[in-house]
Coordinates of C-alpha atoms in Angstrom, one line a residue:
M253 CA -3.0 13.5 -29.7
S254 CA -4.7 16.2 -31.8
D255 CA -7.1 15.5 -34.6
D256 CA -4.6 16.8 -37.0
G257 CA -2.6 13.7 -36.7
R258 CA -5.5 11.3 -37.4
Q259 CA -6.0 9.8 -40.9
N260 CA -9.3 8.6 -42.3
N261 CA -7.7 5.4 -43.6
G262 CA -7.2 4.0 -40.1
S263 CA -3.6 5.0 -39.8
E264 CA -2.0 7.9 -37.9
N265 CA 0.9 10.2 -38.6
V266 CA 4.0 10.3 -36.5
P267 CA 7.1 12.1 -37.5
S268 CA 8.7 9.3 -39.5
R269 CA 6.0 6.7 -40.2
Q270 CA 2.4 5.7 -40.0
R271 CA 0.7 3.4 -37.5
K272 CA -2.6 1.5 -37.7
R273 CA -5.4 2.3 -35.3
F274 CA -7.7 -0.5 -34.0
P275 CA -11.3 0.7 -33.4
G276 CA -13.2 -1.4 -30.9
I277 CA -10.4 -3.8 -30.3
S278 CA -10.9 -6.3 -27.5
S279 CA -8.1 -7.1 -25.1
R280 CA -8.6 -10.7 -26.2
A281 CA -6.7 -9.7 -29.4
Y282 CA -3.4 -9.4 -27.6
E283 CA -3.9 -11.3 -24.3
H284 CA -1.5 -14.2 -23.6
P285 CA -3.5 -17.4 -23.6
A286 CA -3.0 -18.0 -19.9
D287 CA -4.0 -14.5 -19.1
R288 CA -7.0 -14.5 -21.5
S289 CA -8.6 -17.7 -20.2
A290 CA -8.6 -16.5 -16.6
L291 CA -10.0 -13.1 -17.5
V292 CA -12.8 -14.5 -19.8
A293 CA -13.9 -16.8 -17.0
L294 CA -14.0 -13.9 -14.6
R295 CA -16.0 -11.7 -17.0
K296 CA -18.5 -14.5 -17.4
L297 CA -19.2 -14.6 -13.7
S298 CA -22.1 -12.2 -13.3
G299 CA -21.4 -9.4 -10.9
F300 CA -17.9 -10.7 -10.1
D301 CA -16.2 -7.3 -10.3
T302 CA -18.9 -5.7 -8.2
V303 CA -18.6 -8.3 -5.4
F304 CA -14.9 -8.2 -5.6
K305 CA -14.9 -4.4 -5.2
A306 CA -17.4 -4.7 -2.3
L307 CA -15.1 -7.2 -0.5
S308 CA -12.2 -4.9 -1.2
G309 CA -13.9 -1.9 0.4
L310 CA -11.0 -1.5 2.8
L311 CA -8.5 -0.9 0.0
P312 CA -7.0 2.5 0.3
E313 CA -7.7 3.6 -3.3
R314 CA -8.8 7.1 -2.3
S315 CA -5.6 7.4 -0.2
L316 CA -3.5 6.3 -3.2
R317 CA -5.1 8.9 -5.5
L318 CA -4.6 11.7 -3.0
L319 CA -1.0 10.6 -2.5
F320 CA -0.2 10.8 -6.1
L321 CA -2.2 14.0 -6.5
S322 CA -0.3 15.7 -3.7
D323 CA 3.2 14.3 -4.1
S324 CA 3.6 13.6 -7.8
V325 CA 3.3 15.5 -11.1
R326 CA 0.1 15.0 -13.0
V327 CA 0.7 14.7 -16.8
S328 CA -1.3 17.2 -18.7
D329 CA -1.2 19.8 -21.5
Q330 CA 0.9 21.9 -19.1
Q331 CA 3.1 19.3 -17.5
F332 CA 5.1 16.6 -19.2
T333 CA 3.3 17.4 -22.4
H334 CA 5.3 14.9 -24.5
L335 CA 4.1 12.1 -22.1
N336 CA 0.5 13.5 -22.3
D337 CA 0.7 13.3 -26.1
M338 CA 1.9 9.7 -25.9
L339 CA -0.8 8.7 -23.5
R340 CA -3.6 10.2 -25.6
D341 CA -2.0 8.6 -28.7
A342 CA -1.9 5.2 -27.1
C343 CA -5.6 5.5 -26.0
Y344 CA -6.5 6.5 -29.5
I345 CA -4.6 3.6 -31.2
L346 CA -6.1 1.0 -28.8
D347 CA -9.5 2.8 -28.7
L348 CA -9.7 3.3 -25.0
E349 CA -12.5 5.9 -24.7
K350 CA -11.6 7.4 -21.3
V351 CA -8.0 8.5 -21.0
P352 CA -6.7 7.5 -17.5
P353 CA -4.9 10.1 -15.4
M354 CA -1.1 9.6 -15.4
Y355 CA 1.4 10.8 -12.8
V356 CA 5.2 11.1 -12.8
N357 CA 6.6 10.1 -9.4
Q358 CA 10.1 10.9 -8.2
D359 CA 11.9 7.6 -7.9
P360 CA 15.3 6.7 -9.5
Q361 CA 14.1 3.1 -9.9
P362 CA 12.7 2.6 -13.5
N363 CA 9.1 1.5 -13.0
A364 CA 5.5 2.0 -14.2
M365 CA 2.2 0.7 -13.0
C366 CA -1.5 0.8 -13.7
I367 CA -3.6 0.6 -10.5
G368 CA -7.1 1.5 -9.3
L369 CA -10.4 -0.1 -8.4
D370 CA -13.1 2.1 -10.0
E371 CA -10.9 3.8 -12.6
P372 CA -7.3 3.0 -13.5
I373 CA -4.5 5.5 -13.0
I374 CA -1.0 5.2 -14.5
V375 CA 2.2 6.0 -12.6
V376 CA 5.7 6.2 -14.2
T377 CA 8.8 7.0 -12.3
T378 CA 11.4 9.6 -13.1
G379 CA 13.9 6.8 -13.4
L380 CA 12.0 5.4 -16.3
V381 CA 11.4 8.8 -18.0
E382 CA 15.1 9.5 -17.9
L383 CA 16.1 6.0 -19.1
L384 CA 13.9 5.7 -22.2
D385 CA 13.8 7.5 -25.5
E386 CA 10.5 8.7 -27.1
E387 CA 9.7 5.5 -29.0
E388 CA 10.7 3.3 -26.1
M389 CA 8.5 5.3 -23.8
R390 CA 5.6 5.1 -26.3
A391 CA 5.7 1.3 -26.0
V392 CA 5.7 1.5 -22.1
I393 CA 2.7 3.8 -22.0
G394 CA 1.0 1.5 -24.5
H395 CA 1.8 -1.3 -22.2
E396 CA 0.1 0.5 -19.3
V397 CA -2.9 1.4 -21.5
G398 CA -3.1 -2.3 -22.3
H399 CA -3.4 -3.1 -18.6
A400 CA -6.2 -0.6 -18.3
L401 CA -8.0 -2.0 -21.4
S402 CA -7.7 -5.5 -20.0
G403 CA -9.0 -4.6 -16.6
H404 CA -5.8 -5.5 -14.9
A405 CA -5.7 -2.4 -12.6
L406 CA -8.2 -3.9 -10.2
Y407 CA -6.2 -7.1 -9.6
R408 CA -2.9 -5.3 -9.5
T409 CA -4.2 -3.0 -6.8
I410 CA -5.4 -6.0 -4.7
L411 CA -2.1 -7.7 -5.2
L412 CA -0.3 -4.6 -3.8
F413 CA -2.7 -4.4 -0.9
L414 CA -2.3 -8.1 0.0
T415 CA 1.5 -8.0 -0.3
N416 CA 1.6 -5.2 2.2
L417 CA -1.0 -7.0 4.4
A418 CA 1.1 -10.2 4.3
V419 CA 4.1 -8.3 5.8
R420 CA 1.9 -6.8 8.6
V421 CA 0.4 -10.1 9.6
A422 CA 3.6 -12.1 9.2
W423 CA 3.6 -12.8 13.0
I424 CA 0.2 -14.7 12.6
P425 CA 1.3 -18.1 11.2
L426 CA -2.0 -19.2 9.7
G427 CA -3.0 -15.7 8.5
S428 CA 0.3 -15.2 6.8
I429 CA 0.2 -18.6 5.0
A430 CA -3.4 -18.0 3.8
I431 CA -2.6 -14.5 2.4
M432 CA 0.7 -15.6 0.8
A433 CA -1.1 -18.4 -1.0
I434 CA -3.4 -15.8 -2.6
V435 CA -0.5 -13.5 -3.3
T436 CA 1.5 -16.3 -5.0
A437 CA -1.5 -17.1 -7.2
L438 CA -2.0 -13.5 -8.1
R439 CA 1.7 -13.1 -8.9
E440 CA 1.6 -16.1 -11.3
W441 CA -1.4 -14.6 -13.1
F442 CA 0.2 -11.1 -13.1
R443 CA 3.4 -12.4 -14.7
K444 CA 1.3 -13.7 -17.6
S445 CA -0.6 -10.4 -17.7
E446 CA 2.7 -8.6 -18.3
L447 CA 3.3 -10.6 -21.4
S448 CA -0.2 -9.5 -22.6
A449 CA 0.6 -5.8 -21.8
D450 CA 3.9 -6.1 -23.7
R451 CA 1.9 -7.0 -26.8
A452 CA -0.4 -4.0 -26.2
G453 CA 2.7 -1.8 -26.0
L454 CA 3.9 -3.2 -29.4
L455 CA 0.4 -2.5 -30.9
A456 CA 0.5 1.1 -29.6
G457 CA 4.1 1.8 -30.8
Q458 CA 4.3 -0.7 -33.7
D459 CA 8.1 -0.6 -33.4
L460 CA 9.5 -3.9 -32.3
R461 CA 13.1 -2.5 -32.1
A462 CA 11.9 0.2 -29.7
S463 CA 10.2 -2.4 -27.5
M464 CA 13.3 -4.6 -27.5
R465 CA 15.5 -1.6 -26.6
G466 CA 13.3 -0.7 -23.7
L467 CA 13.5 -4.2 -22.3
M468 CA 17.3 -4.2 -22.7
K469 CA 17.6 -0.9 -20.9
L470 CA 15.5 -2.2 -18.0
A471 CA 18.0 -5.1 -17.7
G472 CA 21.2 -3.3 -18.4
G473 CA 20.7 0.5 -18.1
N474 CA 21.3 3.3 -20.6
H475 CA 24.2 1.7 -22.3
L476 CA 22.8 0.7 -25.7
H477 CA 26.1 1.1 -27.4
E478 CA 27.3 -1.8 -25.2
M479 CA 24.3 -4.0 -25.9
N480 CA 23.1 -6.1 -28.8
V481 CA 19.5 -7.3 -29.4
D482 CA 20.5 -10.6 -30.9
A483 CA 22.9 -11.3 -28.0
F484 CA 20.3 -10.3 -25.5
L485 CA 17.7 -12.7 -27.1
Q486 CA 20.4 -15.4 -27.1
Q487 CA 20.6 -15.0 -23.3
A488 CA 16.8 -15.9 -23.2
D489 CA 17.5 -19.1 -25.2
E490 CA 20.4 -20.0 -23.0
Y491 CA 18.3 -19.4 -19.9
E492 CA 15.6 -21.7 -21.1
A493 CA 17.8 -24.5 -22.4
G494 CA 20.9 -24.4 -20.2
G495 CA 21.7 -26.4 -17.1
D496 CA 20.1 -29.5 -15.6
L497 CA 17.0 -30.3 -13.5
R498 CA 18.6 -28.4 -10.6
D499 CA 18.6 -25.2 -12.7
S500 CA 15.0 -25.8 -13.7
V501 CA 14.0 -25.9 -10.0
L502 CA 16.1 -22.8 -9.2
K503 CA 14.4 -20.9 -12.0
I504 CA 11.0 -21.6 -10.4
L505 CA 12.3 -20.5 -7.0
N506 CA 13.8 -17.3 -8.4
V507 CA 10.6 -16.2 -10.2
L508 CA 8.1 -17.0 -7.4
P509 CA 8.6 -13.7 -5.5
R510 CA 8.4 -11.6 -8.6
T511 CA 5.4 -9.9 -10.2
H512 CA 7.1 -9.6 -13.6
P513 CA 8.8 -12.1 -15.8
F514 CA 12.6 -11.7 -16.4
A515 CA 13.5 -9.1 -19.1
T516 CA 15.1 -11.6 -21.5
V517 CA 12.1 -13.9 -21.3
R518 CA 9.8 -10.9 -22.0
A519 CA 11.9 -9.9 -25.0
A520 CA 11.9 -13.4 -26.5
E521 CA 8.1 -13.9 -26.0
L522 CA 7.4 -10.5 -27.6
K523 CA 9.6 -11.2 -30.6
K524 CA 7.9 -14.6 -31.1
W525 CA 4.5 -12.9 -31.1
A526 CA 5.6 -10.1 -33.4
E527 CA 6.7 -12.7 -35.9
S528 CA 3.4 -14.6 -35.7
R529 CA 0.4 -14.6 -37.9
D530 CA -1.8 -13.4 -35.0
Y531 CA 0.1 -10.1 -34.9
Q532 CA 0.0 -9.6 -38.6
R533 CA -3.8 -10.3 -38.7
I534 CA -4.3 -7.6 -36.1
L535 CA -2.4 -5.1 -38.2
D536 CA -4.5 -6.1 -41.2
G537 CA -7.6 -5.2 -39.2
H538 CA -8.8 -8.8 -38.3
Y539 CA -9.2 -8.9 -34.6
P540 CA -11.8 -9.6 -31.9
R541 CA -14.1 -6.6 -31.0
R542 CA -15.2 -5.6 -27.6
D543 CA -18.8 -5.8 -28.6
E544 CA -18.3 -9.5 -29.1
D545 CA -16.8 -10.1 -25.6
K546 CA -20.2 -11.1 -24.1
D547 CA -20.5 -14.0 -26.7
T548 CA -17.0 -15.4 -25.9
S549 CA -17.0 -19.0 -25.0
V550 CA -15.2 -19.9 -21.7
S551 CA -14.6 -23.5 -22.8
D552 CA -13.1 -22.4 -26.1
S553 CA -10.7 -20.0 -24.2
F554 CA -9.7 -22.8 -21.8
R555 CA -9.1 -25.2 -24.7
E556 CA -6.9 -22.6 -26.4
S557 CA -5.0 -22.0 -23.2
A558 CA -4.5 -25.8 -22.7
S559 CA -3.4 -26.1 -26.3
H560 CA -0.9 -23.3 -25.8
Y561 CA 0.6 -24.9 -22.7
A562 CA 0.8 -28.3 -24.4
T563 CA 2.7 -26.8 -27.4
S564 CA 4.9 -24.8 -25.0
V565 CA 5.9 -27.9 -23.0
K566 CA 6.6 -29.9 -26.2
S567 CA 8.7 -27.2 -27.7
S568 CA 10.5 -26.2 -24.5
K569 CA 14.2 -26.7 -24.2
D570 CA 14.0 -26.5 -20.4
P571 CA 15.4 -29.8 -18.8
L572 CA 12.3 -30.2 -16.5
M573 CA 9.9 -29.7 -19.4
K574 CA 11.8 -32.2 -21.5
L575 CA 11.5 -34.7 -18.6
V576 CA 7.7 -34.0 -18.4
T577 CA 7.4 -34.6 -22.2
D578 CA 9.4 -37.8 -21.9
I579 CA 7.3 -39.1 -19.1
A580 CA 4.2 -38.4 -21.1
G581 CA 5.7 -40.2 -24.0
G582 CA 6.8 -43.2 -22.0
A583 CA 10.5 -42.7 -22.6
G584 CA 12.8 -45.2 -20.9
G585 CA 15.8 -44.6 -18.7
L586 CA 14.2 -41.7 -16.8
G587 CA 15.4 -42.8 -13.4
G588 CA 19.0 -42.3 -14.4
R589 CA 18.3 -38.9 -16.0
V590 CA 16.5 -37.7 -12.9
R591 CA 19.5 -38.8 -10.7
R592 CA 22.0 -37.1 -13.0
G593 CA 19.9 -34.0 -13.2
F594 CA 19.7 -33.5 -9.5
D595 CA 23.4 -34.5 -8.7
G596 CA 24.2 -30.8 -8.4
F597 CA 22.0 -30.4 -5.3
T598 CA 24.5 -32.2 -3.2
S599 CA 28.1 -31.1 -2.6
S600 CA 30.9 -32.7 -4.7
P601 CA 32.2 -36.0 -3.4
S602 CA 35.7 -36.2 -2.0
S603 CA 38.5 -37.9 -4.0
D604 CA 38.3 -40.9 -1.7
D605 CA 34.5 -41.2 -2.3
R606 CA 35.1 -41.1 -6.1
S607 CA 37.8 -43.7 -6.0
N608 CA 35.6 -46.0 -3.9
G609 CA 32.6 -45.4 -6.1
S610 CA 30.5 -43.8 -3.4
P611 CA 27.5 -42.0 -4.7
S612 CA 27.6 -38.2 -4.4
G613 CA 24.2 -38.3 -2.7
D614 CA 25.9 -39.5 0.5
S615 CA 27.4 -36.1 1.1
D616 CA 25.9 -34.0 3.9
G617 CA 26.7 -30.7 2.2
P618 CA 24.0 -28.1 1.9
A619 CA 21.9 -27.9 -1.2
D620 CA 22.3 -24.9 -3.5
G621 CA 19.6 -22.2 -3.2
P622 CA 18.3 -19.5 -5.5
A623 CA 20.5 -16.7 -6.3
D624 CA 20.0 -13.6 -4.1
A625 CA 19.4 -11.3 -7.1
P626 CA 17.7 -8.0 -6.3
R627 CA 14.0 -8.0 -7.0
R628 CA 12.9 -5.6 -9.7
D629 CA 9.3 -5.2 -10.6
E630 CA 9.7 -3.1 -13.7
D631 CA 7.3 -2.7 -16.5

């Protein structure tokens, strides 16, 4: 954005409100604990990124850049100027010194990504541009700038490359298994990194309602008059708490192929963070600085991550997490609960079986599988 919109008091003018700016902010300020501990450990490994890039020399980064340059529209002062203003604004708010190039790609599927090895580039699809209003789009662009600030672009690019490679070598049993193991691990990390980037988007836009609307639209399309934020968040609560152990397993199977968490889960996580003291402290100017990153303790970050997971498991309403908590606490009667929880994996017994008291587990019916929902890797 232009200097005319910048204020000396650390805030910045937009048409209807003021937003805080965060000079020198470290990505540690908004990173999800699971994401943060992994990245701090990687940063502490001297020369890790250099070696990683050297080993990834076959990655077609130059080809990707040429592809977007030749077959997409580059955002600038002359093209998609409103997106260019939002991009420069997000970089100013989050204090990202070098504004990454951004392209609009013709694709009806709403999507955005930040990729690149040496320098990040941001790509948004026409489907996303047409779906979101200005403040919702501001949160999405802040989300992608957060990826760039956190250094996610490198690992995202490698994930895309390995996913394509896994398809090409699927006919080689051992090769496919080895690559898919790496891809699965990267996807698990990347799902956590999306929660971090959602927080960065909120810091850039500082409008929780806009962030919520954007996630709702990604789930249900441009029909806001038919949707309700409270009801949408209630879906997330029902998703976490509903069902039995069978549903817990199906949730895991459903999410494994995805690079992004489900939209309702992202909304609930973001709202929880927006209501936390951590978010308010950042707005008040109390946050980690990038010049302190070199002094960050790996062990402290891992302890924080472990504490986060322990708290999450204890407070979770998911049946499987409740079972884990009960096991850790030595609760009795777990055998019966496990059997009841997994009864749904077998087909229902016949009336004769029920009358004779035969266990439902004697049925030879097929087990339920994960729903064949379409995969959506939206940001």
